[in-house]
């Protein structure tokens, strides 16, 4: 029988006992034995649990949490033969959305046991570890950092709206950007995003060509200077290519380095990391096996 483990983030589940029963019943209905249960902690968001699951011989690790929990597990399991199954339970669940993973627990478990597998890329931020969704510097990171966890639990992705509005007028960054070791490009940007998938919070498709298995990272440089520019850009993105996308540049690369004139806020898969002048990322093509719906 396939051996499995469940890495569960208690802070992302309203009723932990009920969620355990749902997962146990769904796995049992598929004929799978009792999984190894591993809870994340404030000190360890999932890396230690992923190591324990792999050491115990788990072939599939079900991740019941948000993008941050998935990131911590992927940081350990990337490059291994252990498959990751997503049980969406967080605020954004951006990777799950991009891969078409259902939010219903029983349906998500059905994907895990159904045999559909896909190798996806993993991004790596120097000094911070792996990401499966995106890393960012500037506006996006400031917005994430100023959004209270309680608001995210209560309102989901909409909780970011208030901090987003507050940061629309923050001073733009003077940055240099280098792709694949090439020449430096000079920009004044509100935010620089390095993405593995193309959707932002709320399902907004910022990078429609981004694919998590194409061997590349997609970079978005957002440079509106005024509130009106942000509104124009938002309208253009929401109706992609049929609207005004002034203030948005996109690039593709296997490695990217961003240098700012001063320390700037940074985030990785929705988790704030220490501010810095530098954000350097590279791609690990096809490094992570994930469970996906069978076509």
PDB file of C-alpha atoms in Angstrom:
ATOM      1  CA  UNK A   1       0.000   0.000   0.000  1.00  0.00           C
ATOM      2  CA  UNK A   2       1.131   3.545  -0.681  1.00  0.00           C
ATOM      3  CA  UNK A   3       2.342   5.150   2.487  1.00  0.00           C
ATOM      4  CA  UNK A   4       1.286   8.753   3.096  1.00  0.00           C
ATOM      5  CA  UNK A   5       1.808  11.533   5.601  1.00  0.00           C
ATOM      6  CA  UNK A   6      -0.316  14.585   6.358  1.00  0.00           C
ATOM      7  CA  UNK A   7       1.453  17.852   7.175  1.00  0.00           C
ATOM      8  CA  UNK A   8      -1.249  20.049   8.651  1.00  0.00           C
ATOM      9  CA  UNK A   9      -1.098  23.679   9.735  1.00  0.00           C
ATOM     10  CA  UNK A  10      -3.451  24.042  12.733  1.00  0.00           C
ATOM     11  CA  UNK A  11      -3.694  27.816  12.301  1.00  0.00           C
ATOM     12  CA  UNK A  12      -5.293  27.359   8.855  1.00  0.00           C
ATOM     13  CA  UNK A  13      -8.009  24.924   9.972  1.00  0.00           C
ATOM     14  CA  UNK A  14     -11.038  25.995  12.008  1.00  0.00           C
ATOM     15  CA  UNK A  15     -11.824  22.531  13.388  1.00  0.00           C
ATOM     16  CA  UNK A  16      -8.718  20.377  13.503  1.00  0.00           C
ATOM     17  CA  UNK A  17     -10.476  17.209  14.692  1.00  0.00           C
ATOM     18  CA  UNK A  18     -13.108  17.485  11.967  1.00  0.00           C
ATOM     19  CA  UNK A  19     -10.429  18.012   9.310  1.00  0.00           C
ATOM     20  CA  UNK A  20      -8.545  14.946  10.524  1.00  0.00           C
ATOM     21  CA  UNK A  21     -11.721  12.871  10.238  1.00  0.00           C
ATOM     22  CA  UNK A  22     -12.364  14.159   6.728  1.00  0.00           C
ATOM     23  CA  UNK A  23      -8.864  13.282   5.596  1.00  0.00           C
ATOM     24  CA  UNK A  24      -8.812   9.911   7.352  1.00  0.00           C
ATOM     25  CA  UNK A  25     -12.202   8.908   5.919  1.00  0.00           C
ATOM     26  CA  UNK A  26     -11.291   9.997   2.394  1.00  0.00           C
ATOM     27  CA  UNK A  27      -8.012   8.087   2.470  1.00  0.00           C
ATOM     28  CA  UNK A  28      -9.672   5.008   3.959  1.00  0.00           C
ATOM     29  CA  UNK A  29     -12.353   5.107   1.260  1.00  0.00           C
ATOM     30  CA  UNK A  30      -9.569   4.889  -1.312  1.00  0.00           C
ATOM     31  CA  UNK A  31      -8.086   1.897   0.464  1.00  0.00           C
ATOM     32  CA  UNK A  32      -5.070   3.768   1.837  1.00  0.00           C
ATOM     33  CA  UNK A  33      -3.777   2.967   5.338  1.00  0.00           C
ATOM     34  CA  UNK A  34      -3.706   5.442   8.229  1.00  0.00           C
ATOM     35  CA  UNK A  35      -1.316   8.283   7.365  1.00  0.00           C
ATOM     36  CA  UNK A  36       1.441   9.695   9.510  1.00  0.00           C
ATOM     37  CA  UNK A  37       0.051  12.873  11.132  1.00  0.00           C
ATOM     38  CA  UNK A  38       2.426  15.824  11.509  1.00  0.00           C
ATOM     39  CA  UNK A  39       1.422  19.294  12.754  1.00  0.00           C
ATOM     40  CA  UNK A  40       3.368  22.429  11.951  1.00  0.00           C
ATOM     41  CA  UNK A  41       4.406  24.857  14.677  1.00  0.00           C
ATOM     42  CA  UNK A  42       5.252  28.545  14.898  1.00  0.00           C
ATOM     43  CA  UNK A  43       8.914  27.573  15.054  1.00  0.00           C
ATOM     44  CA  UNK A  44       8.699  25.096  12.166  1.00  0.00           C
ATOM     45  CA  UNK A  45       6.168  25.857   9.391  1.00  0.00           C
ATOM     46  CA  UNK A  46       6.639  22.465   7.733  1.00  0.00           C
ATOM     47  CA  UNK A  47      10.250  21.706   6.838  1.00  0.00           C
ATOM     48  CA  UNK A  48      10.906  19.420   9.791  1.00  0.00           C
ATOM     49  CA  UNK A  49       7.622  17.635   9.195  1.00  0.00           C
ATOM     50  CA  UNK A  50       8.514  17.039   5.544  1.00  0.00           C
ATOM     51  CA  UNK A  51      11.867  15.603   6.599  1.00  0.00           C
ATOM     52  CA  UNK A  52      10.136  13.280   9.079  1.00  0.00           C
ATOM     53  CA  UNK A  53       7.622  12.167   6.448  1.00  0.00           C
ATOM     54  CA  UNK A  54      10.356  11.374   3.926  1.00  0.00           C
ATOM     55  CA  UNK A  55      12.407   9.531   6.551  1.00  0.00           C
ATOM     56  CA  UNK A  56       9.334   7.441   7.422  1.00  0.00           C
ATOM     57  CA  UNK A  57       9.027   6.312   3.805  1.00  0.00           C
ATOM     58  CA  UNK A  58       5.999   8.358   2.775  1.00  0.00           C
ATOM     59  CA  UNK A  59       5.428   8.292  -0.970  1.00  0.00           C
ATOM     60  CA  UNK A  60       2.812  11.065  -0.859  1.00  0.00           C
ATOM     61  CA  UNK A  61       2.767  14.003   1.550  1.00  0.00           C
ATOM     62  CA  UNK A  62      -0.609  15.715   1.826  1.00  0.00           C
ATOM     63  CA  UNK A  63      -0.148  19.380   2.733  1.00  0.00           C
ATOM     64  CA  UNK A  64      -3.125  20.840   4.571  1.00  0.00           C
ATOM     65  CA  UNK A  65      -2.293  24.528   4.785  1.00  0.00           C
ATOM     66  CA  UNK A  66      -1.644  27.603   2.696  1.00  0.00           C
ATOM     67  CA  UNK A  67       1.080  28.565   0.259  1.00  0.00           C
ATOM     68  CA  UNK A  68       3.530  29.140   3.116  1.00  0.00           C
ATOM     69  CA  UNK A  69       3.085  25.576   4.361  1.00  0.00           C
ATOM     70  CA  UNK A  70       3.455  24.252   0.817  1.00  0.00           C
ATOM     71  CA  UNK A  71       6.636  26.282   0.430  1.00  0.00           C
ATOM     72  CA  UNK A  72       8.180  24.848   3.599  1.00  0.00           C
ATOM     73  CA  UNK A  73       7.398  21.284   2.506  1.00  0.00           C
ATOM     74  CA  UNK A  74       8.585  21.892  -1.060  1.00  0.00           C
ATOM     75  CA  UNK A  75      11.870  23.304   0.236  1.00  0.00           C
ATOM     76  CA  UNK A  76      12.632  19.830   1.616  1.00  0.00           C
ATOM     77  CA  UNK A  77      10.993  17.534  -0.937  1.00  0.00           C
ATOM     78  CA  UNK A  78      12.204  19.283  -4.100  1.00  0.00           C
ATOM     79  CA  UNK A  79      14.555  16.939  -5.903  1.00  0.00           C
ATOM     80  CA  UNK A  80      13.105  13.826  -4.257  1.00  0.00           C
ATOM     81  CA  UNK A  81      10.674  11.176  -5.503  1.00  0.00           C
ATOM     82  CA  UNK A  82       8.082  12.049  -2.846  1.00  0.00           C
ATOM     83  CA  UNK A  83       4.904  13.550  -4.293  1.00  0.00           C
ATOM     84  CA  UNK A  84       3.160  16.542  -2.717  1.00  0.00           C
ATOM     85  CA  UNK A  85      -0.645  16.610  -2.590  1.00  0.00           C
ATOM     86  CA  UNK A  86      -2.321  19.964  -1.930  1.00  0.00           C
ATOM     87  CA  UNK A  87      -5.298  20.199   0.441  1.00  0.00           C
ATOM     88  CA  UNK A  88      -6.061  23.946   0.125  1.00  0.00           C
ATOM     89  CA  UNK A  89      -6.597  25.499   3.533  1.00  0.00           C
ATOM     90  CA  UNK A  90      -4.924  28.921   3.507  1.00  0.00           C
ATOM     91  CA  UNK A  91      -5.689  32.459   2.398  1.00  0.00           C
ATOM     92  CA  UNK A  92      -4.289  32.476  -1.109  1.00  0.00           C
ATOM     93  CA  UNK A  93      -3.805  28.852  -2.184  1.00  0.00           C
ATOM     94  CA  UNK A  94      -2.319  30.251  -5.381  1.00  0.00           C
ATOM     95  CA  UNK A  95      -0.466  27.096  -6.412  1.00  0.00           C
ATOM     96  CA  UNK A  96      -3.564  24.962  -5.845  1.00  0.00           C
ATOM     97  CA  UNK A  97      -5.645  27.387  -7.914  1.00  0.00           C
ATOM     98  CA  UNK A  98      -3.151  27.310 -10.761  1.00  0.00           C
ATOM     99  CA  UNK A  99      -3.049  23.501 -10.808  1.00  0.00           C
ATOM    100  CA  UNK A 100      -6.829  23.101 -10.611  1.00  0.00           C
ATOM    101  CA  UNK A 101      -6.907  21.465  -7.175  1.00  0.00           C
ATOM    102  CA  UNK A 102     -10.451  21.499  -5.712  1.00  0.00           C
ATOM    103  CA  UNK A 103     -11.120  23.114  -2.339  1.00  0.00           C
ATOM    104  CA  UNK A 104     -13.398  20.313  -1.159  1.00  0.00           C
ATOM    105  CA  UNK A 105     -11.332  18.040   1.096  1.00  0.00           C
ATOM    106  CA  UNK A 106     -12.700  14.749  -0.247  1.00  0.00           C
ATOM    107  CA  UNK A 107     -12.185  15.913  -3.843  1.00  0.00           C
ATOM    108  CA  UNK A 108      -8.651  17.099  -3.098  1.00  0.00           C
ATOM    109  CA  UNK A 109      -7.820  13.734  -1.518  1.00  0.00           C
ATOM    110  CA  UNK A 110      -9.283  12.036  -4.608  1.00  0.00           C
ATOM    111  CA  UNK A 111      -6.690  13.944  -6.654  1.00  0.00           C
ATOM    112  CA  UNK A 112      -3.953  12.775  -4.281  1.00  0.00           C
ATOM    113  CA  UNK A 113      -4.867   9.096  -4.614  1.00  0.00           C
ATOM    114  CA  UNK A 114      -5.918   9.249  -8.261  1.00  0.00           C
ATOM    115  CA  UNK A 115      -2.452   8.788  -9.700  1.00  0.00           C
ATOM    116  CA  UNK A 116      -2.156  12.061 -11.618  1.00  0.00           C
ATOM    117  CA  UNK A 117       1.347  13.435 -11.186  1.00  0.00           C
ATOM    118  CA  UNK A 118       3.184  16.412 -12.621  1.00  0.00           C
ATOM    119  CA  UNK A 119       6.682  17.790 -12.192  1.00  0.00           C
ATOM    120  CA  UNK A 120       6.757  21.524 -11.602  1.00  0.00           C
ATOM    121  CA  UNK A 121       9.546  24.030 -11.220  1.00  0.00           C
ATOM    122  CA  UNK A 122      10.639  25.420  -7.895  1.00  0.00           C
ATOM    123  CA  UNK A 123      12.141  28.857  -7.466  1.00  0.00           C
ATOM    124  CA  UNK A 124      14.909  29.441  -4.953  1.00  0.00           C
ATOM    125  CA  UNK A 125      15.577  32.810  -3.304  1.00  0.00           C
ATOM    126  CA  UNK A 126      19.135  33.198  -2.125  1.00  0.00           C
ATOM    127  CA  UNK A 127      19.203  33.117   1.671  1.00  0.00           C
ATOM    128  CA  UNK A 128      15.489  32.322   2.014  1.00  0.00           C
ATOM    129  CA  UNK A 129      14.866  28.942   0.362  1.00  0.00           C
ATOM    130  CA  UNK A 130      12.351  27.607  -2.130  1.00  0.00           C
ATOM    131  CA  UNK A 131       9.114  29.066  -3.428  1.00  0.00           C
ATOM    132  CA  UNK A 132       6.391  27.547  -5.571  1.00  0.00           C
ATOM    133  CA  UNK A 133       4.324  30.669  -6.281  1.00  0.00           C
ATOM    134  CA  UNK A 134       6.314  33.919  -6.272  1.00  0.00           C
ATOM    135  CA  UNK A 135       8.741  36.143  -4.437  1.00  0.00           C
ATOM    136  CA  UNK A 136       8.512  39.896  -4.353  1.00  0.00           C
ATOM    137  CA  UNK A 137      10.189  43.123  -3.331  1.00  0.00           C
ATOM    138  CA  UNK A 138       8.450  46.456  -2.713  1.00  0.00           C
ATOM    139  CA  UNK A 139       4.713  47.109  -2.799  1.00  0.00           C
ATOM    140  CA  UNK A 140       3.593  43.480  -2.704  1.00  0.00           C
ATOM    141  CA  UNK A 141       5.800  42.636   0.265  1.00  0.00           C
ATOM    142  CA  UNK A 142       4.735  45.763   2.158  1.00  0.00           C
ATOM    143  CA  UNK A 143       1.084  44.876   1.581  1.00  0.00           C
ATOM    144  CA  UNK A 144       1.612  41.318   2.849  1.00  0.00           C
ATOM    145  CA  UNK A 145       3.557  42.480   5.889  1.00  0.00           C
ATOM    146  CA  UNK A 146       0.932  44.979   6.995  1.00  0.00           C
ATOM    147  CA  UNK A 147      -2.047  42.620   6.713  1.00  0.00           C
ATOM    148  CA  UNK A 148      -2.938  41.089  10.114  1.00  0.00           C
ATOM    149  CA  UNK A 149      -3.219  37.306  10.278  1.00  0.00           C
ATOM    150  CA  UNK A 150      -6.645  37.565  11.899  1.00  0.00           C
ATOM    151  CA  UNK A 151      -7.925  39.645   8.976  1.00  0.00           C
ATOM    152  CA  UNK A 152      -6.597  37.040   6.531  1.00  0.00           C
ATOM    153  CA  UNK A 153      -8.381  34.272   8.442  1.00  0.00           C
ATOM    154  CA  UNK A 154     -11.669  36.183   8.467  1.00  0.00           C
ATOM    155  CA  UNK A 155     -11.720  37.763   5.025  1.00  0.00           C
ATOM    156  CA  UNK A 156      -9.344  35.686   2.884  1.00  0.00           C
ATOM    157  CA  UNK A 157      -7.538  37.448   0.024  1.00  0.00           C
ATOM    158  CA  UNK A 158      -9.806  40.509   0.411  1.00  0.00           C
ATOM    159  CA  UNK A 159      -7.997  41.288   3.684  1.00  0.00           C
ATOM    160  CA  UNK A 160      -5.070  42.599   1.646  1.00  0.00           C
ATOM    161  CA  UNK A 161      -7.172  45.407   0.184  1.00  0.00           C
ATOM    162  CA  UNK A 162      -6.734  47.879   3.047  1.00  0.00           C
ATOM    163  CA  UNK A 163      -2.955  47.556   3.283  1.00  0.00           C
ATOM    164  CA  UNK A 164      -2.766  47.549  -0.501  1.00  0.00           C
ATOM    165  CA  UNK A 165      -4.537  50.879  -0.716  1.00  0.00           C
ATOM    166  CA  UNK A 166      -2.264  52.345   1.959  1.00  0.00           C
ATOM    167  CA  UNK A 167       0.821  51.345   0.010  1.00  0.00           C
ATOM    168  CA  UNK A 168      -0.262  52.542  -3.423  1.00  0.00           C
ATOM    169  CA  UNK A 169       1.413  55.888  -2.789  1.00  0.00           C
ATOM    170  CA  UNK A 170       4.646  54.540  -1.281  1.00  0.00           C
ATOM    171  CA  UNK A 171       7.817  55.847  -2.887  1.00  0.00           C
ATOM    172  CA  UNK A 172       9.046  53.848  -5.884  1.00  0.00           C
ATOM    173  CA  UNK A 173      12.294  51.922  -5.630  1.00  0.00           C
ATOM    174  CA  UNK A 174      15.388  52.706  -7.652  1.00  0.00           C
ATOM    175  CA  UNK A 175      16.450  49.234  -8.773  1.00  0.00           C
ATOM    176  CA  UNK A 176      18.840  47.460 -11.077  1.00  0.00           C
ATOM    177  CA  UNK A 177      17.686  44.159 -12.583  1.00  0.00           C
ATOM    178  CA  UNK A 178      19.847  41.515 -14.225  1.00  0.00           C
ATOM    179  CA  UNK A 179      18.497  38.472 -16.071  1.00  0.00           C
ATOM    180  CA  UNK A 180      20.605  35.331 -16.526  1.00  0.00           C
ATOM    181  CA  UNK A 181      23.807  37.200 -15.786  1.00  0.00           C
ATOM    182  CA  UNK A 182      23.240  39.740 -18.561  1.00  0.00           C
ATOM    183  CA  UNK A 183      23.420  43.509 -18.544  1.00  0.00           C
ATOM    184  CA  UNK A 184      21.897  45.510 -15.718  1.00  0.00           C
ATOM    185  CA  UNK A 185      18.598  47.269 -16.444  1.00  0.00           C
ATOM    186  CA  UNK A 186      17.778  50.409 -14.461  1.00  0.00           C
ATOM    187  CA  UNK A 187      14.202  51.007 -13.354  1.00  0.00           C
ATOM    188  CA  UNK A 188      12.103  52.932 -10.856  1.00  0.00           C
ATOM    189  CA  UNK A 189       9.544  50.398  -9.681  1.00  0.00           C
ATOM    190  CA  UNK A 190       6.800  50.073  -7.119  1.00  0.00           C
ATOM    191  CA  UNK A 191       7.221  46.320  -7.022  1.00  0.00           C
ATOM    192  CA  UNK A 192       9.267  43.552  -8.619  1.00  0.00           C
ATOM    193  CA  UNK A 193       7.728  40.079  -8.658  1.00  0.00           C
ATOM    194  CA  UNK A 194       9.534  36.860  -9.526  1.00  0.00           C
ATOM    195  CA  UNK A 195       6.863  34.288 -10.286  1.00  0.00           C
ATOM    196  CA  UNK A 196       6.462  30.583 -10.905  1.00  0.00           C
ATOM    197  CA  UNK A 197       2.723  30.939 -11.556  1.00  0.00           C
ATOM    198  CA  UNK A 198       0.803  33.784 -13.125  1.00  0.00           C
ATOM    199  CA  UNK A 199      -2.140  34.429 -10.803  1.00  0.00           C
ATOM    200  CA  UNK A 200      -2.162  36.888  -7.921  1.00  0.00           C
ATOM    201  CA  UNK A 201      -4.509  36.948  -4.948  1.00  0.00           C
ATOM    202  CA  UNK A 202      -8.128  37.188  -6.005  1.00  0.00           C
ATOM    203  CA  UNK A 203      -7.471  35.208  -9.181  1.00  0.00           C
ATOM    204  CA  UNK A 204      -5.932  38.190 -11.012  1.00  0.00           C
ATOM    205  CA  UNK A 205      -3.879  36.880 -13.944  1.00  0.00           C
ATOM    206  CA  UNK A 206      -0.859  39.180 -13.932  1.00  0.00           C
ATOM    207  CA  UNK A 207       1.412  36.913 -15.988  1.00  0.00           C
ATOM    208  CA  UNK A 208      -0.769  34.922 -18.389  1.00  0.00           C
ATOM    209  CA  UNK A 209       2.180  33.129 -19.992  1.00  0.00           C
ATOM    210  CA  UNK A 210       3.654  31.864 -16.719  1.00  0.00           C
ATOM    211  CA  UNK A 211       3.636  28.077 -16.371  1.00  0.00           C
ATOM    212  CA  UNK A 212       4.998  26.264 -13.312  1.00  0.00           C
ATOM    213  CA  UNK A 213       6.637  23.572 -15.435  1.00  0.00           C
ATOM    214  CA  UNK A 214       8.289  25.538 -18.242  1.00  0.00           C
ATOM    215  CA  UNK A 215      11.748  25.809 -16.693  1.00  0.00           C
ATOM    216  CA  UNK A 216      11.596  29.594 -16.390  1.00  0.00           C
ATOM    217  CA  UNK A 217      10.711  32.269 -13.862  1.00  0.00           C
ATOM    218  CA  UNK A 218       8.472  35.130 -14.998  1.00  0.00           C
ATOM    219  CA  UNK A 219       9.387  38.591 -13.769  1.00  0.00           C
ATOM    220  CA  UNK A 220       6.950  41.485 -13.481  1.00  0.00           C
ATOM    221  CA  UNK A 221       8.214  45.029 -12.927  1.00  0.00           C
ATOM    222  CA  UNK A 222       5.372  47.305 -11.814  1.00  0.00           C
ATOM    223  CA  UNK A 223       6.239  50.994 -12.054  1.00  0.00           C
ATOM    224  CA  UNK A 224       3.129  53.193 -11.676  1.00  0.00           C
ATOM    225  CA  UNK A 225       4.045  56.554 -10.145  1.00  0.00           C
ATOM    226  CA  UNK A 226       0.611  57.804  -9.069  1.00  0.00           C
ATOM    227  CA  UNK A 227      -2.705  56.409  -7.897  1.00  0.00           C
ATOM    228  CA  UNK A 228      -4.189  57.032 -11.340  1.00  0.00           C
ATOM    229  CA  UNK A 229      -1.397  54.948 -12.868  1.00  0.00           C
ATOM    230  CA  UNK A 230      -2.188  52.064 -10.495  1.00  0.00           C
ATOM    231  CA  UNK A 231      -5.848  52.257 -11.464  1.00  0.00           C
ATOM    232  CA  UNK A 232      -4.975  52.216 -15.168  1.00  0.00           C
ATOM    233  CA  UNK A 233      -2.674  49.262 -14.632  1.00  0.00           C
ATOM    234  CA  UNK A 234      -5.288  47.386 -12.601  1.00  0.00           C
ATOM    235  CA  UNK A 235      -7.841  47.902 -15.355  1.00  0.00           C
ATOM    236  CA  UNK A 236      -5.383  46.730 -17.990  1.00  0.00           C
ATOM    237  CA  UNK A 237      -4.442  43.597 -16.082  1.00  0.00           C
ATOM    238  CA  UNK A 238      -8.029  42.665 -15.300  1.00  0.00           C
ATOM    239  CA  UNK A 239      -8.890  42.731 -19.007  1.00  0.00           C
ATOM    240  CA  UNK A 240      -5.411  41.546 -20.063  1.00  0.00           C
ATOM    241  CA  UNK A 241      -4.099  43.030 -23.311  1.00  0.00           C
ATOM    242  CA  UNK A 242      -7.416  44.645 -24.152  1.00  0.00           C
ATOM    243  CA  UNK A 243      -6.776  47.401 -21.594  1.00  0.00           C
ATOM    244  CA  UNK A 244      -3.949  49.748 -20.693  1.00  0.00           C
ATOM    245  CA  UNK A 245      -0.954  47.920 -19.194  1.00  0.00           C
ATOM    246  CA  UNK A 246       1.199  51.038 -18.976  1.00  0.00           C
ATOM    247  CA  UNK A 247       3.498  50.640 -15.983  1.00  0.00           C
ATOM    248  CA  UNK A 248       4.014  46.890 -16.342  1.00  0.00           C
ATOM    249  CA  UNK A 249       7.025  45.181 -17.917  1.00  0.00           C
ATOM    250  CA  UNK A 250       7.437  41.417 -18.036  1.00  0.00           C
ATOM    251  CA  UNK A 251      10.485  39.237 -18.610  1.00  0.00           C
ATOM    252  CA  UNK A 252      11.443  35.559 -18.471  1.00  0.00           C
ATOM    253  CA  UNK A 253      14.679  34.116 -17.130  1.00  0.00           C
ATOM    254  CA  UNK A 254      16.220  31.181 -15.333  1.00  0.00           C
ATOM    255  CA  UNK A 255      17.917  33.484 -12.845  1.00  0.00           C
ATOM    256  CA  UNK A 256      17.228  37.059 -11.790  1.00  0.00           C
ATOM    257  CA  UNK A 257      18.972  39.515  -9.510  1.00  0.00           C
ATOM    258  CA  UNK A 258      17.371  42.707  -8.198  1.00  0.00           C
ATOM    259  CA  UNK A 259      19.418  45.389  -6.425  1.00  0.00           C
ATOM    260  CA  UNK A 260      17.673  48.342  -4.767  1.00  0.00           C
ATOM    261  CA  UNK A 261      19.158  51.635  -3.646  1.00  0.00           C
ATOM    262  CA  UNK A 262      17.926  51.029  -0.092  1.00  0.00           C
ATOM    263  CA  UNK A 263      16.532  48.186   1.991  1.00  0.00           C
ATOM    264  CA  UNK A 264      13.060  47.193   0.813  1.00  0.00           C
ATOM    265  CA  UNK A 265      10.381  44.835   2.177  1.00  0.00           C
ATOM    266  CA  UNK A 266      10.482  41.325   0.693  1.00  0.00           C
ATOM    267  CA  UNK A 267       8.153  38.333   0.693  1.00  0.00           C
ATOM    268  CA  UNK A 268       8.215  34.769  -0.508  1.00  0.00           C
ATOM    269  CA  UNK A 269       4.977  32.856  -1.137  1.00  0.00           C
ATOM    270  CA  UNK A 270       3.072  35.256   1.092  1.00  0.00           C
ATOM    271  CA  UNK A 271       5.521  35.063   4.007  1.00  0.00           C
ATOM    272  CA  UNK A 272       7.525  38.138   4.927  1.00  0.00           C
ATOM    273  CA  UNK A 273      11.292  37.695   4.942  1.00  0.00           C
ATOM    274  CA  UNK A 274      13.820  40.247   6.261  1.00  0.00           C
ATOM    275  CA  UNK A 275      14.078  43.446   4.213  1.00  0.00           C
ATOM    276  CA  UNK A 276      17.167  43.807   2.099  1.00  0.00           C
ATOM    277  CA  UNK A 277      18.599  45.688  -0.855  1.00  0.00           C
ATOM    278  CA  UNK A 278      18.906  42.464  -2.846  1.00  0.00           C
ATOM    279  CA  UNK A 279      16.569  39.783  -4.145  1.00  0.00           C
ATOM    280  CA  UNK A 280      18.238  36.989  -6.114  1.00  0.00           C
ATOM    281  CA  UNK A 281      16.323  33.972  -7.403  1.00  0.00           C
ATOM    282  CA  UNK A 282      16.882  31.032  -9.722  1.00  0.00           C
ATOM    283  CA  UNK A 283      14.730  28.201 -11.026  1.00  0.00           C
ATOM    284  CA  UNK A 284      15.059  24.478 -10.354  1.00  0.00           C
ATOM    285  CA  UNK A 285      13.279  22.990 -13.386  1.00  0.00           C
ATOM    286  CA  UNK A 286      10.919  20.087 -12.691  1.00  0.00           C
ATOM    287  CA  UNK A 287      12.195  19.697  -9.140  1.00  0.00           C
ATOM    288  CA  UNK A 288       8.890  18.947  -7.377  1.00  0.00           C
ATOM    289  CA  UNK A 289       6.343  16.187  -8.013  1.00  0.00           C
ATOM    290  CA  UNK A 290       2.775  17.282  -7.299  1.00  0.00           C
ATOM    291  CA  UNK A 291      -0.511  15.417  -7.456  1.00  0.00           C
ATOM    292  CA  UNK A 292      -2.828  16.861 -10.103  1.00  0.00           C
ATOM    293  CA  UNK A 293      -6.245  15.957 -11.534  1.00  0.00           C
ATOM    294  CA  UNK A 294      -6.028  13.284 -14.191  1.00  0.00           C
ATOM    295  CA  UNK A 295      -6.971  14.495 -17.653  1.00  0.00           C
TER     296      UNK A 295
END
